[in-house]
PDB file of C-alpha atoms in Angstrom:
ATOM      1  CA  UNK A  97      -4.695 -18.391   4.205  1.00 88.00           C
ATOM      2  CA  UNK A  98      -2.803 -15.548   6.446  1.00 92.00           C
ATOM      3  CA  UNK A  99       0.119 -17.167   5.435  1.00 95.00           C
ATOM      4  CA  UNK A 100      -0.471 -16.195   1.805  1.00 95.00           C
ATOM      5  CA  UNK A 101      -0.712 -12.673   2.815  1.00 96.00           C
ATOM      6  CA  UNK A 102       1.981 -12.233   5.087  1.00 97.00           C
ATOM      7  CA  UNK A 103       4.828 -13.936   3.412  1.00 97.00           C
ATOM      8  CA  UNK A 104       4.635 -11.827   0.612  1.00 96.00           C
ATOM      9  CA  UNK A 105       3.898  -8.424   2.442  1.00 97.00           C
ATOM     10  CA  UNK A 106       6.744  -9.135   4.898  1.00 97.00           C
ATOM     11  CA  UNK A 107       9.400 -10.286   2.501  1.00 96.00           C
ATOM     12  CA  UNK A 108       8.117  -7.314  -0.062  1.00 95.00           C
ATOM     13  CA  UNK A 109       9.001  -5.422   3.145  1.00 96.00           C
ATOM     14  CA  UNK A 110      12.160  -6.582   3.613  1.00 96.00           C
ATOM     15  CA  UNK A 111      12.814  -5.813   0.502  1.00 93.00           C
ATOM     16  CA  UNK A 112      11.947  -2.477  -0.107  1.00 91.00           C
ATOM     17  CA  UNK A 113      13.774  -0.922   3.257  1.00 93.00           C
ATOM     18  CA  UNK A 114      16.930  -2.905   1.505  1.00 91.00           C
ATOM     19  CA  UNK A 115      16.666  -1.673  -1.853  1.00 87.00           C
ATOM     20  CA  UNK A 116      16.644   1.721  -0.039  1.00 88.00           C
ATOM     21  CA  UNK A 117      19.498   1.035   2.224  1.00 87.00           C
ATOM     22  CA  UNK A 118      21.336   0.172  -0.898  1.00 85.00           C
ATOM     23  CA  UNK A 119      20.111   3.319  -3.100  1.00 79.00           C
ATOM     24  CA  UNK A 120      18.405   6.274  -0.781  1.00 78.00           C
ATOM     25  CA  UNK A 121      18.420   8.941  -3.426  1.00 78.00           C
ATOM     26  CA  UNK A 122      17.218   6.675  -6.113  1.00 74.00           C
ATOM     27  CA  UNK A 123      14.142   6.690  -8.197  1.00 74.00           C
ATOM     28  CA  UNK A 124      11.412   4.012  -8.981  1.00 75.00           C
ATOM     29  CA  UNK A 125      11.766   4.682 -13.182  1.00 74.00           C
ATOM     30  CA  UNK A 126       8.535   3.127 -14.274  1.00 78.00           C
ATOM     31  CA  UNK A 127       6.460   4.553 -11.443  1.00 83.00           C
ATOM     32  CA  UNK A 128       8.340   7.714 -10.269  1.00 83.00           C
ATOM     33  CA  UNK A 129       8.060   7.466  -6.787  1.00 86.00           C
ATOM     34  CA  UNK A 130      11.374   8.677  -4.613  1.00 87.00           C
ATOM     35  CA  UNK A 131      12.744   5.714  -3.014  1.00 85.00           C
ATOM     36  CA  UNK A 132      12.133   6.769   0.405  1.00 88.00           C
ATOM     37  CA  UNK A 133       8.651   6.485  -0.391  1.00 90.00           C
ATOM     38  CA  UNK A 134       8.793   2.698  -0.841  1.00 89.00           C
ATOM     39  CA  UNK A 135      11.289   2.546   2.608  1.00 92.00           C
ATOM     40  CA  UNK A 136       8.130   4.063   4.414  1.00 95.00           C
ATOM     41  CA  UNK A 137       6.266   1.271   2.687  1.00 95.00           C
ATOM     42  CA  UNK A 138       8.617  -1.578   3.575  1.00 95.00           C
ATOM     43  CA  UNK A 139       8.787  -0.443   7.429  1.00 97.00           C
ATOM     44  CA  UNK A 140       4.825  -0.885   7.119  1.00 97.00           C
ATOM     45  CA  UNK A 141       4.821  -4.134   5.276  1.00 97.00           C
ATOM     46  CA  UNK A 142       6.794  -5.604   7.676  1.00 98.00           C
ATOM     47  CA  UNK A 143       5.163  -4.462  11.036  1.00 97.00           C
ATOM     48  CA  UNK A 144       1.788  -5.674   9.385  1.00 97.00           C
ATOM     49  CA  UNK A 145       2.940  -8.910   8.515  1.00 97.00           C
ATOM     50  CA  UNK A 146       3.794  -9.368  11.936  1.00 97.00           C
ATOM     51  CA  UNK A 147       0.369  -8.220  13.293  1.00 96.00           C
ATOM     52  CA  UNK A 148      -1.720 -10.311  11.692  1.00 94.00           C
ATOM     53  CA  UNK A 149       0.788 -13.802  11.987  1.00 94.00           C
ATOM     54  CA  UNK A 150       0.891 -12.895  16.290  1.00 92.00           C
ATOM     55  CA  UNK A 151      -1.862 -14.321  18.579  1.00 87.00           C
ATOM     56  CA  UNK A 152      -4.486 -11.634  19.978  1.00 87.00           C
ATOM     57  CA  UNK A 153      -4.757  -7.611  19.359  1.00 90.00           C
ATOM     58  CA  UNK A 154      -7.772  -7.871  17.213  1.00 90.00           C
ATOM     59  CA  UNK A 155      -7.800  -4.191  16.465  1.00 93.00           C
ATOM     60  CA  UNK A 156      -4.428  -3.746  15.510  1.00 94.00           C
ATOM     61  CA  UNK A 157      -5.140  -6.967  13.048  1.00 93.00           C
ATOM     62  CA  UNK A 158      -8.261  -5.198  11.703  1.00 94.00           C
ATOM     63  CA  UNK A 159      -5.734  -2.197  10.997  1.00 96.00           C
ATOM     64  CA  UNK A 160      -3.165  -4.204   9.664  1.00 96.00           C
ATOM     65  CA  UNK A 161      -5.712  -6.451   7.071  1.00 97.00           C
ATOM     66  CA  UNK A 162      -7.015  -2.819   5.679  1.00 97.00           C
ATOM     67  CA  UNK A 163      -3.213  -1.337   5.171  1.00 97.00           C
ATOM     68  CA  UNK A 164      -2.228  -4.483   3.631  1.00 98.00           C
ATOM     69  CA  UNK A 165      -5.215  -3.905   1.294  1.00 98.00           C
ATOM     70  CA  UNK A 166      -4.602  -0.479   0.892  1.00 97.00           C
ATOM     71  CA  UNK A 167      -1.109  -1.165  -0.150  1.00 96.00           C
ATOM     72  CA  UNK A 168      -2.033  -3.792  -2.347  1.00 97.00           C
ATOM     73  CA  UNK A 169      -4.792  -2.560  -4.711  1.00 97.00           C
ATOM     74  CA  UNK A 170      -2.554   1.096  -5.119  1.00 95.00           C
ATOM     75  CA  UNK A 171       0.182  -0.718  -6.017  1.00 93.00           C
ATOM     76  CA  UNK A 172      -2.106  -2.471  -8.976  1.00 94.00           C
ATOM     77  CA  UNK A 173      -3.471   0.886  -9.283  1.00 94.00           C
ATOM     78  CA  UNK A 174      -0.291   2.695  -9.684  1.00 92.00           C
ATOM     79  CA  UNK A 175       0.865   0.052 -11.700  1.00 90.00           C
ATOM     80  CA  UNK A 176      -2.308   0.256 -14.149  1.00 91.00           C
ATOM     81  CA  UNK A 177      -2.330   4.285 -14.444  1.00 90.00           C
ATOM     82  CA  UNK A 178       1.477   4.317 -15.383  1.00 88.00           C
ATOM     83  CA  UNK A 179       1.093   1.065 -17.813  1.00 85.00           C
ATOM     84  CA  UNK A 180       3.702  -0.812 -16.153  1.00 77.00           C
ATOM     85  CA  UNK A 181       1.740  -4.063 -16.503  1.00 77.00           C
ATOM     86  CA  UNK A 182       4.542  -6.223 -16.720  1.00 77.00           C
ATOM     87  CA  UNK A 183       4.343  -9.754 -19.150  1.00 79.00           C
ATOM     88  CA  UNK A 184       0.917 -10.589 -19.341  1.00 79.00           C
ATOM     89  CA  UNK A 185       0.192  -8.182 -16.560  1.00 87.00           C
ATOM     90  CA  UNK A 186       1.586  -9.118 -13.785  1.00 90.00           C
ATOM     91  CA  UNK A 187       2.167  -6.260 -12.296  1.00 89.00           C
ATOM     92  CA  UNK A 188      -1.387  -5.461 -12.064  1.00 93.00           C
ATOM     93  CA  UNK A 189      -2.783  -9.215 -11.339  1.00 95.00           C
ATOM     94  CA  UNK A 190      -0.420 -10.196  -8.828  1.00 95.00           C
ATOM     95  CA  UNK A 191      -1.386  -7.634  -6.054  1.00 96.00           C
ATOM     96  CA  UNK A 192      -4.941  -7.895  -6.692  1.00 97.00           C
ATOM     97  CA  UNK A 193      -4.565 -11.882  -6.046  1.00 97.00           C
ATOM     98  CA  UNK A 194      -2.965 -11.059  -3.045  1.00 97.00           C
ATOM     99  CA  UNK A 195      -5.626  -8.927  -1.671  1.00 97.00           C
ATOM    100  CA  UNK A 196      -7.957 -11.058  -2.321  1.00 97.00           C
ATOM    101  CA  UNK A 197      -6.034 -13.448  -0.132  1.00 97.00           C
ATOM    102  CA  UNK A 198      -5.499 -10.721   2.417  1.00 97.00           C
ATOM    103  CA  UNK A 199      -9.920 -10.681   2.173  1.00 97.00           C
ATOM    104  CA  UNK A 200     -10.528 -14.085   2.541  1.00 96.00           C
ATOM    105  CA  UNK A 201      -7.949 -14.246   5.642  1.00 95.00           C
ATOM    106  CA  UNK A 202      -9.763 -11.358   7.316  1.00 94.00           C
ATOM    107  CA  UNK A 203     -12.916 -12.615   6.351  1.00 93.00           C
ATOM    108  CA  UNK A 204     -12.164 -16.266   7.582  1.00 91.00           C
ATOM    109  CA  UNK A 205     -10.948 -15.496  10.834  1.00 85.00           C
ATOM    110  CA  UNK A 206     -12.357 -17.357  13.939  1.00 80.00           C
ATOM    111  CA  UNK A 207     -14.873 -15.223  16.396  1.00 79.00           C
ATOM    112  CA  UNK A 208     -12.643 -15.504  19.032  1.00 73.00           C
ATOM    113  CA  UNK A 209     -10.457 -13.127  16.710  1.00 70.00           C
ATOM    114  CA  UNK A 210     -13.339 -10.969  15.743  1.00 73.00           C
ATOM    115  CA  UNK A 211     -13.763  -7.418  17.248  1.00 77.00           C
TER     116      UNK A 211
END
């Protein structure tokens, strides 16, 4: 189940610091953000993808699952406020599905991994 949650974050973060690299003074049209805004993001993404795929640091894991979540139901959030639902809303779905993954990997995890 982490799996489900990290490959997406991390790519996604990937991503974003690229599409920054590639335009820094740009601007997200539908939502409005400033593009640095989503390079912050991507930095994030990325580091918390790697926290909860490594072995140990249970805190910094318990950190990582609530940013991911964080990130995930704004973005739906954001999304829904602006009405950038994409087809069928996508826009809106897809992250929530996600954190529901991210849940059900946090919730799942062995006690050993517990704080």
């Amino acid at each position: 189940m982490t799996i489900l949650v990290a490959l997406p974050i991390g790519s996604g973060g990937v991503l974003q610091v690229a599409q920054y690299l590639g335009n820094r003074h740009g601007v997200v049209p539908v939502l409005g953000y400033p593009m640095y805004f989503f390079a912050i993001l991507g930095f994030w993404k990325v580091l918390g993808a790697i926290a909860i795929l490594v072995p140990r640091f249970p805190r910094l894991k318990e950190w990582a699952y609530a940013g991911i979540f964080f990130d995930l139901t704004g973005a739906a959030a954001s999304c829904a406020f602006v009405g950038g639902y994409g087809a069928y809303g996508f826009h809106v779905i897809a992250p929530l599905i996600i954190a529901g993954f991210c849940v059900a990997s946090w919730a799942g995890r062995p006690e050993s991994r517990a704080l």
